[in-house]
CSV table of C-alpha atoms in Angstrom, one decimal:
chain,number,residue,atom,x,y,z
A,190,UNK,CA,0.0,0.0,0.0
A,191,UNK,CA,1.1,3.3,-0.6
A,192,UNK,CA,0.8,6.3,1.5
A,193,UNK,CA,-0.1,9.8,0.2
A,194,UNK,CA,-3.8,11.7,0.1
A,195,UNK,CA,-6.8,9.5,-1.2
A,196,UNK,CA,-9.7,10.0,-3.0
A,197,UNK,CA,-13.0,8.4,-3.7
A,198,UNK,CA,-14.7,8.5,-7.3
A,199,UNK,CA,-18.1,8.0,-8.1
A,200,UNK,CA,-19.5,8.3,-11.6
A,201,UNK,CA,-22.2,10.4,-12.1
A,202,UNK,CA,-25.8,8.6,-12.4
A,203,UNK,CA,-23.8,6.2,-14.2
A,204,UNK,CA,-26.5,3.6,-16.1
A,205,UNK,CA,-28.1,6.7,-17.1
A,206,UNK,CA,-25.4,8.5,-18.7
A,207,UNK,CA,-24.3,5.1,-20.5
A,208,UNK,CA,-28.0,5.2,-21.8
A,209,UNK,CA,-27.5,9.0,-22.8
A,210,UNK,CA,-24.6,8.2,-25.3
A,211,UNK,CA,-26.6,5.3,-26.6
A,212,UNK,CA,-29.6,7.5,-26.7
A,213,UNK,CA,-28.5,11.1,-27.4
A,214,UNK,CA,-32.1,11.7,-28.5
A,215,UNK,CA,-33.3,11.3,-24.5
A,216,UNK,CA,-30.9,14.0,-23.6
A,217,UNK,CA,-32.7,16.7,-21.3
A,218,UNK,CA,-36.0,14.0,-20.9
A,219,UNK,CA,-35.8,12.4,-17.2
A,220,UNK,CA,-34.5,9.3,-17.7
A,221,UNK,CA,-35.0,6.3,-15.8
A,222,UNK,CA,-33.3,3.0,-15.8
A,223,UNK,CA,-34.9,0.1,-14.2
A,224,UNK,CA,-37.6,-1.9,-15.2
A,225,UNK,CA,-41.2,-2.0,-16.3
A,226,UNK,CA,-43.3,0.9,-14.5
A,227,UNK,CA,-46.7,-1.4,-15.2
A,228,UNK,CA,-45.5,-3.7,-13.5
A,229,UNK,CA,-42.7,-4.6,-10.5
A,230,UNK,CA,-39.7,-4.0,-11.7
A,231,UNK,CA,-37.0,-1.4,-9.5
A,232,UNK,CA,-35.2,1.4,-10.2
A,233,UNK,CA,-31.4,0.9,-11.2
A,234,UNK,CA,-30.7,4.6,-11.0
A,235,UNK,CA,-32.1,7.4,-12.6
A,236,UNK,CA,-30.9,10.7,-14.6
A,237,UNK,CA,-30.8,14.1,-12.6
A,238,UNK,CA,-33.6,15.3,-14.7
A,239,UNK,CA,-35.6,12.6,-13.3
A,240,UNK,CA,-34.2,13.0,-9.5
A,241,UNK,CA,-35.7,16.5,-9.3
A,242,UNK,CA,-38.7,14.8,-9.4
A,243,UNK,CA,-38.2,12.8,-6.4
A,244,UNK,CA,-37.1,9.2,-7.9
A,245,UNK,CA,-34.4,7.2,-6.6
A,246,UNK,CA,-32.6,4.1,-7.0
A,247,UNK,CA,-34.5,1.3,-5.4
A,248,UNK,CA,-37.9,3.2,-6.0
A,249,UNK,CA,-40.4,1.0,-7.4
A,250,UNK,CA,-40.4,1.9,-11.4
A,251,UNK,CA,-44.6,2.2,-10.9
A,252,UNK,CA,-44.2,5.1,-8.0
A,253,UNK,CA,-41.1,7.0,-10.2
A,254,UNK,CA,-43.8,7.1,-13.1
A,255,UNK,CA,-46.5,8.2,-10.5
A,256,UNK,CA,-44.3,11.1,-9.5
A,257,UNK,CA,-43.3,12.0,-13.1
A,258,UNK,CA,-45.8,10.6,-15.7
A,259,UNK,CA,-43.1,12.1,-18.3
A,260,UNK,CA,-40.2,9.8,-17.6
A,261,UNK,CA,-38.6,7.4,-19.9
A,262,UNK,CA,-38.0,4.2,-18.7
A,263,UNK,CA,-34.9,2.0,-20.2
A,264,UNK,CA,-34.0,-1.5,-19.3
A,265,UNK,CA,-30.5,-2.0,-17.8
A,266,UNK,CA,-27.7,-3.6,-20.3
A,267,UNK,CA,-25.2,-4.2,-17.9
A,268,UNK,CA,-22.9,-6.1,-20.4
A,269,UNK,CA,-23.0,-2.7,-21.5
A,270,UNK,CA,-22.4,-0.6,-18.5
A,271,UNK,CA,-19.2,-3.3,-17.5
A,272,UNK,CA,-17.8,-2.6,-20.8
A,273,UNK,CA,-18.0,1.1,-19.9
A,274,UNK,CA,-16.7,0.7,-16.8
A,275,UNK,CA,-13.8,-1.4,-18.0
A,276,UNK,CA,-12.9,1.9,-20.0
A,277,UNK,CA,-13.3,4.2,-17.2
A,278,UNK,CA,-10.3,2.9,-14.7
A,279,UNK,CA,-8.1,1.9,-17.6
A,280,UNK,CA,-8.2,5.8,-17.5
A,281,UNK,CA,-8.2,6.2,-14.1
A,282,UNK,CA,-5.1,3.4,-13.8
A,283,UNK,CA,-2.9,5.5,-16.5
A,284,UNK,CA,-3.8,8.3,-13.7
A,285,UNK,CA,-3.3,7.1,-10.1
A,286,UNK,CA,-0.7,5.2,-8.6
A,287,UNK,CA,-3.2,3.1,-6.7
A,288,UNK,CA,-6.3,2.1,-7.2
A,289,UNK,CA,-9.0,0.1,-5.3
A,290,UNK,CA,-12.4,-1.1,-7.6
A,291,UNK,CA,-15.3,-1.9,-4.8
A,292,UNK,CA,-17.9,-1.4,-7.8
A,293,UNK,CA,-18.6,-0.9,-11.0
A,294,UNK,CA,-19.2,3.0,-10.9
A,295,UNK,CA,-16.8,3.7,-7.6
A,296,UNK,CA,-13.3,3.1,-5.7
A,297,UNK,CA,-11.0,4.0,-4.3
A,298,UNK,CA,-7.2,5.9,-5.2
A,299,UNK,CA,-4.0,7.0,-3.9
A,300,UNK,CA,-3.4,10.1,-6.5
A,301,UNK,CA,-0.1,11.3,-7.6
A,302,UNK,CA,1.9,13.6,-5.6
A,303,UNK,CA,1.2,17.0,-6.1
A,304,UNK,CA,-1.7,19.3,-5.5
A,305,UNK,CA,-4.5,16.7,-4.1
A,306,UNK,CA,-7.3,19.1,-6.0
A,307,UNK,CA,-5.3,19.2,-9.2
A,308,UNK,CA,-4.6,15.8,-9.0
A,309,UNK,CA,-8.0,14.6,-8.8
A,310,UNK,CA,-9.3,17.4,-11.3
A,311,UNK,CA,-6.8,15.6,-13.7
A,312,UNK,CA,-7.8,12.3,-13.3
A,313,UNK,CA,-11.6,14.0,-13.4
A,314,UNK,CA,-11.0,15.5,-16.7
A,315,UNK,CA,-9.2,12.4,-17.8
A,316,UNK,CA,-12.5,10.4,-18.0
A,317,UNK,CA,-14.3,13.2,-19.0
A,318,UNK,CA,-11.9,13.4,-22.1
A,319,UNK,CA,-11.6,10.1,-22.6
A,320,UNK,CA,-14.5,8.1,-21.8
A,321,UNK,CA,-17.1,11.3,-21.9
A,322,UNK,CA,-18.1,10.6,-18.7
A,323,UNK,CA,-19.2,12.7,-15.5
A,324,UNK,CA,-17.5,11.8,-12.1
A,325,UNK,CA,-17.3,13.5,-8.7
A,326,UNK,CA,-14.5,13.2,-6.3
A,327,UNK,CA,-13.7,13.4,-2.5
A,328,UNK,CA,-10.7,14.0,-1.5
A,329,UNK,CA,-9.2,13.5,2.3
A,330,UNK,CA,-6.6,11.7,4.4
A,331,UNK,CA,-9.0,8.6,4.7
A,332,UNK,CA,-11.6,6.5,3.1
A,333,UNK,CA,-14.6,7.4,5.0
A,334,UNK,CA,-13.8,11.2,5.0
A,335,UNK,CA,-13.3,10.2,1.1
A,336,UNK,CA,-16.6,8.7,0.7
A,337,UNK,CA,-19.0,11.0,2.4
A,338,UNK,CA,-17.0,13.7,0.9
A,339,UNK,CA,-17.5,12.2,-3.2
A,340,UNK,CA,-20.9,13.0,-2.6
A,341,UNK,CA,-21.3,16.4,-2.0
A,342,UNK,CA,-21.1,18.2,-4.9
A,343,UNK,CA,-22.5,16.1,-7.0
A,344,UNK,CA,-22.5,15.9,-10.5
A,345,UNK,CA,-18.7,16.6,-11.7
A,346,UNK,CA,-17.5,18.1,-8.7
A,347,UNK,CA,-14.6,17.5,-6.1
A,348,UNK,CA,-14.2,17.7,-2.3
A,349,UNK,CA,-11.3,18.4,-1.0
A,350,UNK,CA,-10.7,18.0,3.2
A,351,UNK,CA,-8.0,18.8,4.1
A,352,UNK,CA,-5.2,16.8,7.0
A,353,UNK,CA,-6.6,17.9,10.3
A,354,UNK,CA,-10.3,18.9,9.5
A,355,UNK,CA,-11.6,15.8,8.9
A,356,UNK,CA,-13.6,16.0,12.2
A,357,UNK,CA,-15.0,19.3,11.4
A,358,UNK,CA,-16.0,18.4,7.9
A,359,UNK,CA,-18.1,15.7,9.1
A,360,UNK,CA,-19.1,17.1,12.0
A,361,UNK,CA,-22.2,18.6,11.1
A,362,UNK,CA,-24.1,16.0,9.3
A,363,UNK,CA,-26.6,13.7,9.5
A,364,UNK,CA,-25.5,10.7,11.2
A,365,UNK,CA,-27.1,8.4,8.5
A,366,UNK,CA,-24.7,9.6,6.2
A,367,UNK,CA,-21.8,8.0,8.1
A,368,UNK,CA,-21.5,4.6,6.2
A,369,UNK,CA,-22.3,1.9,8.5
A,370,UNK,CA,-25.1,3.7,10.7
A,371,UNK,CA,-28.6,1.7,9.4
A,372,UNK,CA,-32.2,2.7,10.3
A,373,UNK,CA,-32.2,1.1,13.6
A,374,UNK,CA,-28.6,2.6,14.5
A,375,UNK,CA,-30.2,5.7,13.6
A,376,UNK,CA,-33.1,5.0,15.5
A,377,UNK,CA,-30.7,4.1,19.1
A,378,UNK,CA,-29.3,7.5,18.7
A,379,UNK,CA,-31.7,9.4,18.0
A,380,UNK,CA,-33.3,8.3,21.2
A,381,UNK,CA,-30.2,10.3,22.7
A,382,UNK,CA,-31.0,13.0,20.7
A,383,UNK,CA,-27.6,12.7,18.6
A,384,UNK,CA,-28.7,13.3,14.9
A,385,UNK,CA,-25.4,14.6,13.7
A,386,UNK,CA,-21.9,12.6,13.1
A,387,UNK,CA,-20.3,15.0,15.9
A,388,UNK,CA,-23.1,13.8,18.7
A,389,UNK,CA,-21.6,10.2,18.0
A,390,UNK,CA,-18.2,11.5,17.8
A,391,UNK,CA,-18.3,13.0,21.0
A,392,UNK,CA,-19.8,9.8,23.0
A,393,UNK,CA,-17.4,8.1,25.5
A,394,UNK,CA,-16.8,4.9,26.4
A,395,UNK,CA,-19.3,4.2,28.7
A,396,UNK,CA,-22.0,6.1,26.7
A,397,UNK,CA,-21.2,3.9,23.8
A,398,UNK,CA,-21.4,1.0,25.7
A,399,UNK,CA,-24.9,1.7,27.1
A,400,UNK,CA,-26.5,2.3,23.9
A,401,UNK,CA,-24.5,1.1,21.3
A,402,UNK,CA,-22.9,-2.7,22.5
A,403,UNK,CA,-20.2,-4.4,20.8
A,404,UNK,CA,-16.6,-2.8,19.3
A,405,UNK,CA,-18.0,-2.4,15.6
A,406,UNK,CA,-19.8,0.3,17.0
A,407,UNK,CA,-15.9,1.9,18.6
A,408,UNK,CA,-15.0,1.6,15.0
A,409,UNK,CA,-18.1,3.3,13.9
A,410,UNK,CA,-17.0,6.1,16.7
A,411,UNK,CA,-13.3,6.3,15.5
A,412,UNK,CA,-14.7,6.9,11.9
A,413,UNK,CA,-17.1,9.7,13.1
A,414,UNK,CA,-14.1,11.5,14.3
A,415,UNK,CA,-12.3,10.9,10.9
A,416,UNK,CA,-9.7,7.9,12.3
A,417,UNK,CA,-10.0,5.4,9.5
A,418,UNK,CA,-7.1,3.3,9.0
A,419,UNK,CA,-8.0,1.0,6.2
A,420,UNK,CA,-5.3,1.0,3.6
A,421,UNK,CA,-6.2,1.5,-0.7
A,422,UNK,CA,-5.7,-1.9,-1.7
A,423,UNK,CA,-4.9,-2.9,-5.2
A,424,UNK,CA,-6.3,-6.1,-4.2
A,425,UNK,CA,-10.4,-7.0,-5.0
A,426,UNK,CA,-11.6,-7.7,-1.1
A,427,UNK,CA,-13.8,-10.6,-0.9
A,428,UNK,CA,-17.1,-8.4,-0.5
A,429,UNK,CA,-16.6,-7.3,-4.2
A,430,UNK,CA,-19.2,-9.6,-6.5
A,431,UNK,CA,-21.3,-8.8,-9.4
A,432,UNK,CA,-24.6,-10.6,-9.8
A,433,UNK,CA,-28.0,-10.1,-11.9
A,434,UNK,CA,-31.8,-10.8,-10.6
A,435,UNK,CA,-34.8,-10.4,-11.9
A,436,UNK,CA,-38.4,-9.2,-10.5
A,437,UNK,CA,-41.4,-11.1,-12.1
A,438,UNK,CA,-44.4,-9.9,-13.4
A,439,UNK,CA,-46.4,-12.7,-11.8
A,440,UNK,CA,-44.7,-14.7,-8.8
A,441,UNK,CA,-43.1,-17.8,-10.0
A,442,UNK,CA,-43.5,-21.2,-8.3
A,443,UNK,CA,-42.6,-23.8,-10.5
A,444,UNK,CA,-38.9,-24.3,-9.8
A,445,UNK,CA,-37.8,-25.6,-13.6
A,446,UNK,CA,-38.9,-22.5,-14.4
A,447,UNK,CA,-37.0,-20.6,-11.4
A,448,UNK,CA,-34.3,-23.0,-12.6
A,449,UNK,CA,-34.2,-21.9,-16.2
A,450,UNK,CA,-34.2,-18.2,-15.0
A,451,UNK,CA,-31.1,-18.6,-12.7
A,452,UNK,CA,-29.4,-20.4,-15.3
A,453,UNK,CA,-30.0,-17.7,-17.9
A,454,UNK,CA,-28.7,-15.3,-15.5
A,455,UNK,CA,-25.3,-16.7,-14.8
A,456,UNK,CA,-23.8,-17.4,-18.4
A,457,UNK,CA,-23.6,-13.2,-18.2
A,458,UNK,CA,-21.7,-13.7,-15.1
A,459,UNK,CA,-19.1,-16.3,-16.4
A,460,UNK,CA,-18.8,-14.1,-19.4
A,461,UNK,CA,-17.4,-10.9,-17.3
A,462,UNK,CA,-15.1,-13.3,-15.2
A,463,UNK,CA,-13.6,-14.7,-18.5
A,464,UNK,CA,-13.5,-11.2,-20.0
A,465,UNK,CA,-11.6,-9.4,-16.8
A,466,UNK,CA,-9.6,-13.2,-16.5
A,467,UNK,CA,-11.0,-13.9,-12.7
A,468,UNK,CA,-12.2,-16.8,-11.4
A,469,UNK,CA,-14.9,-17.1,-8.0
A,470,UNK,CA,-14.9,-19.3,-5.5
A,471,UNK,CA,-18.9,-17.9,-3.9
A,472,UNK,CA,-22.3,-18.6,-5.5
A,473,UNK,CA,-25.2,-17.0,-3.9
A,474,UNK,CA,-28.9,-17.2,-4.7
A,475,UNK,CA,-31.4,-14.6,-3.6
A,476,UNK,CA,-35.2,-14.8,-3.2
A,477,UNK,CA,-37.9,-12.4,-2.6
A,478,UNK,CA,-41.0,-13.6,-1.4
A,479,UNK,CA,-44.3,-12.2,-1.9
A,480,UNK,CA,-44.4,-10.6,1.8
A,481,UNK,CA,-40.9,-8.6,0.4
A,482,UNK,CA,-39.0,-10.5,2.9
A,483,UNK,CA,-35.3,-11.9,1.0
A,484,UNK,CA,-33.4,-14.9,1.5
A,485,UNK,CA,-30.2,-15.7,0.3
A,486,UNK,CA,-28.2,-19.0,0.1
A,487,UNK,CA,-24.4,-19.0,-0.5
A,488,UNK,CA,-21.6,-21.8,-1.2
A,489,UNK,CA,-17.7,-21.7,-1.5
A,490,UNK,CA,-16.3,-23.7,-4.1
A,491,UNK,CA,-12.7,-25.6,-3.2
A,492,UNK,CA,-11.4,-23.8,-6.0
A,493,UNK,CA,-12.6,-20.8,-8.3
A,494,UNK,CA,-14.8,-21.4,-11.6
A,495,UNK,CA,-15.7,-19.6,-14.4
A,496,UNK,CA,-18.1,-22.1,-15.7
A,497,UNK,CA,-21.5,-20.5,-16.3
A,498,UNK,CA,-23.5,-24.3,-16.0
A,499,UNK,CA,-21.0,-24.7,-13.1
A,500,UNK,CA,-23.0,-21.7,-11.5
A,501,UNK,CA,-25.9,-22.1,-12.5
A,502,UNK,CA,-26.4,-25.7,-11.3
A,503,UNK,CA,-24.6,-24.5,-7.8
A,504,UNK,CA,-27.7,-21.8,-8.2
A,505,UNK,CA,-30.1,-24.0,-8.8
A,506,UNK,CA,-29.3,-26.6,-5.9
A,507,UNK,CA,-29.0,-23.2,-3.5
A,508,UNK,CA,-32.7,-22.1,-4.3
A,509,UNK,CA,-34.0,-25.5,-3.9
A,510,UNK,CA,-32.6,-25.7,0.0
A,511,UNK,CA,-34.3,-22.5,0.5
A,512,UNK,CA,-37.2,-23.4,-1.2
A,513,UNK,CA,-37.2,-26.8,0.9
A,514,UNK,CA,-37.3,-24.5,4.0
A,515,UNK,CA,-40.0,-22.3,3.0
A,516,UNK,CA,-42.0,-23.3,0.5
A,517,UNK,CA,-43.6,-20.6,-1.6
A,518,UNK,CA,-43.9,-18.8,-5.2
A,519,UNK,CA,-41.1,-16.2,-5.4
A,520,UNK,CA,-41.5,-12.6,-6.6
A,521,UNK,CA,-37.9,-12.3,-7.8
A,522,UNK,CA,-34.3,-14.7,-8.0
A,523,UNK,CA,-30.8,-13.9,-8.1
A,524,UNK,CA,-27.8,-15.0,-8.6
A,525,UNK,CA,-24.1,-13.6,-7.6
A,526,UNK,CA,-20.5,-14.3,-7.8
A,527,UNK,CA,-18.3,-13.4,-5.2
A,528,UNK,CA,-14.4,-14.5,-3.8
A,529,UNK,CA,-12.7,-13.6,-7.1
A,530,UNK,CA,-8.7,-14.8,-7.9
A,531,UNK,CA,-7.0,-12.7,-10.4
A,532,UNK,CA,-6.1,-15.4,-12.1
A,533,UNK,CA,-7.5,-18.5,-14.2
A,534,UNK,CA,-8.0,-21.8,-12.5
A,535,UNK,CA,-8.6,-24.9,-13.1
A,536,UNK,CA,-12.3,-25.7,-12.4
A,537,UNK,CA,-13.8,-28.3,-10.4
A,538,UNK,CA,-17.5,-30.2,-10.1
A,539,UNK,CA,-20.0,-29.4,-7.8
């Protein structure tokens, strides 16, 4: 690992502004990506002209055209957005010393030495140029001041903290917006009235303990005051997977027919490993049933595959233990890969 200042970059609305190049006709029209608003598909993401009116990822596609009967809905193509991406940090590689992928639109980087605003402007311009793409920056002394930071001035701009006011900077916001805080951490605090990242930064030891049990939560504390020691890895961390689901019109029950879905969905997946020359060792499956409640089912191969039956089958026998637990129809599957080598190996059976 290298030392030096970091930054975090996040491309802008990304699915949409693939779709924008691909569809320069649906420029200045909100655009959302997801699936169909008649029925109960999500949204991926949506453009900013489409966020002014309230949508967001994860929205149901039905409520975004509720609150904007003008929008224009897109089905993802995320062979598409991967080969984008893939273009994106080749740039940003040619750019940084260091860089750390934990997504297909955002990661991690050590920039060159130098001015840490002109560096990152350079590498912002850089995919701009290059790739004519919109990404904004944080820049800080850590990851999570990097993170929170990225997201300020978005689209296209850059944050910079600078050594010594990382505690300030975050001081005043919202505690949700410290990665790590959910809805029910949220909830514990705000029964102590601390709404703001500088309440928890300024709990001791015993307060902590009272309310907030366990040492994640110290962590959670340290980060609050800007202490974040994690490193920018070159290195893909085991959380790192790339997967594909799909949301049915009508919830499914028969399972050849789940089975045929999950299949379909993981010959994409052993593509983009063969493409990017990885292997993975984790399958998981997901379920949604009807009540919105998920399951998911993962195994760890001995040894990595890129063998789309080879996943699918694993798939396939991972739903059916679920399924054997609960039986039910199913209003979406999924399946991910996970546990990536940066290498080829040789596969084995499940």
């Amino acid at each position: 690992m290298l030392g030096g200042v970091l930054a975090h970059l996040d491309l802008d609305a990304f699915f949409a502004a693939v779709e924008l190049h691909r569809h320069p006709e649906l420029r200045g029209r909100p655009l959302v990506v997801g699936g169909d608003p008649r029925s109960r598909g999500v949204v991926a993401t949506a453009s900013y002209e489409a966020r002014k009116y309230g949508i967001r990822s994860a929205m149901s596609c039905s409520e975004a055209l509720r609150r904007c009967p003008d929008a224009v809905f897109v089905r993802p193509d995320h062979r598409a957005y991967r080969e984008w991406s893939r273009r994106v940090w080749e740039v940003v590689r040619r750019e940084a010393p260091l860089v750390e992928q934990i997504g297909i639109d955002e990661g991690y980087l050590v920039l060159a030495d130098g001015d840490p605003e002109q560096r990152a402007a350079i590498v912002q311009q850089a995919i701009r140029d290059q790739v004519r793409l919109s990404a904004s920056l944080g820049v800080a002394t850590c990851k999570v001041v990097c993170k929170i930071a990225s997201d300020m001035r978005k689209p296209g701009g850059i944050t910079f903290v600078p050594e010594g006011a990382e505690a300030a900077f975050l001081a005043p916001l919202e505690v949700r917006r410290l990665p790590g805080v959910g809805p029910k951490g949220e909830e514990r605090l705000a029964a102590l009235a601390i709404t703001t990242i500088g309440g928890l930064a300024a709990l001791d030891d015993d307060e902590l303990g009272r309310v907030l049990p366990g040492r994640g939560w110290l962590e959670l504390r340290d980060r609050a005051r800007g202490i974040d020691p994690r490193p920018v890895s070159a290195e893909p961390g085991e959380a790192i997977s790339i997967s594909s689901e799909e949301t049915f019109d009508v919830d499914i029950a028969d399972r050849a027919e789940l089975h045929a879905r999950l299949r379909t969905m993981a010959e994409p997946l052993a593509e983009s490993l063969r493409s990017t020359g990885r292997t993975a060792r984790t399958v998981t499956t997901k379920l949604r049933y009807p009540d919105f409640s998920i399951v998911t089912r993962s195994y760890s191969l001995p040894v990595g595959t890129d063998d789309g039956a080879q996943i699918g089958e694993l798939a396939c026998v991972l739903l059916d233990r679920a399924l054997d637990q609960r039986p039910s129809p199913l209003r979406l599957v999924g399946v991910g890969v996970s546990g990536f080598a940066n290498h080829q190996q040789l596969t084995l059976g499940v």
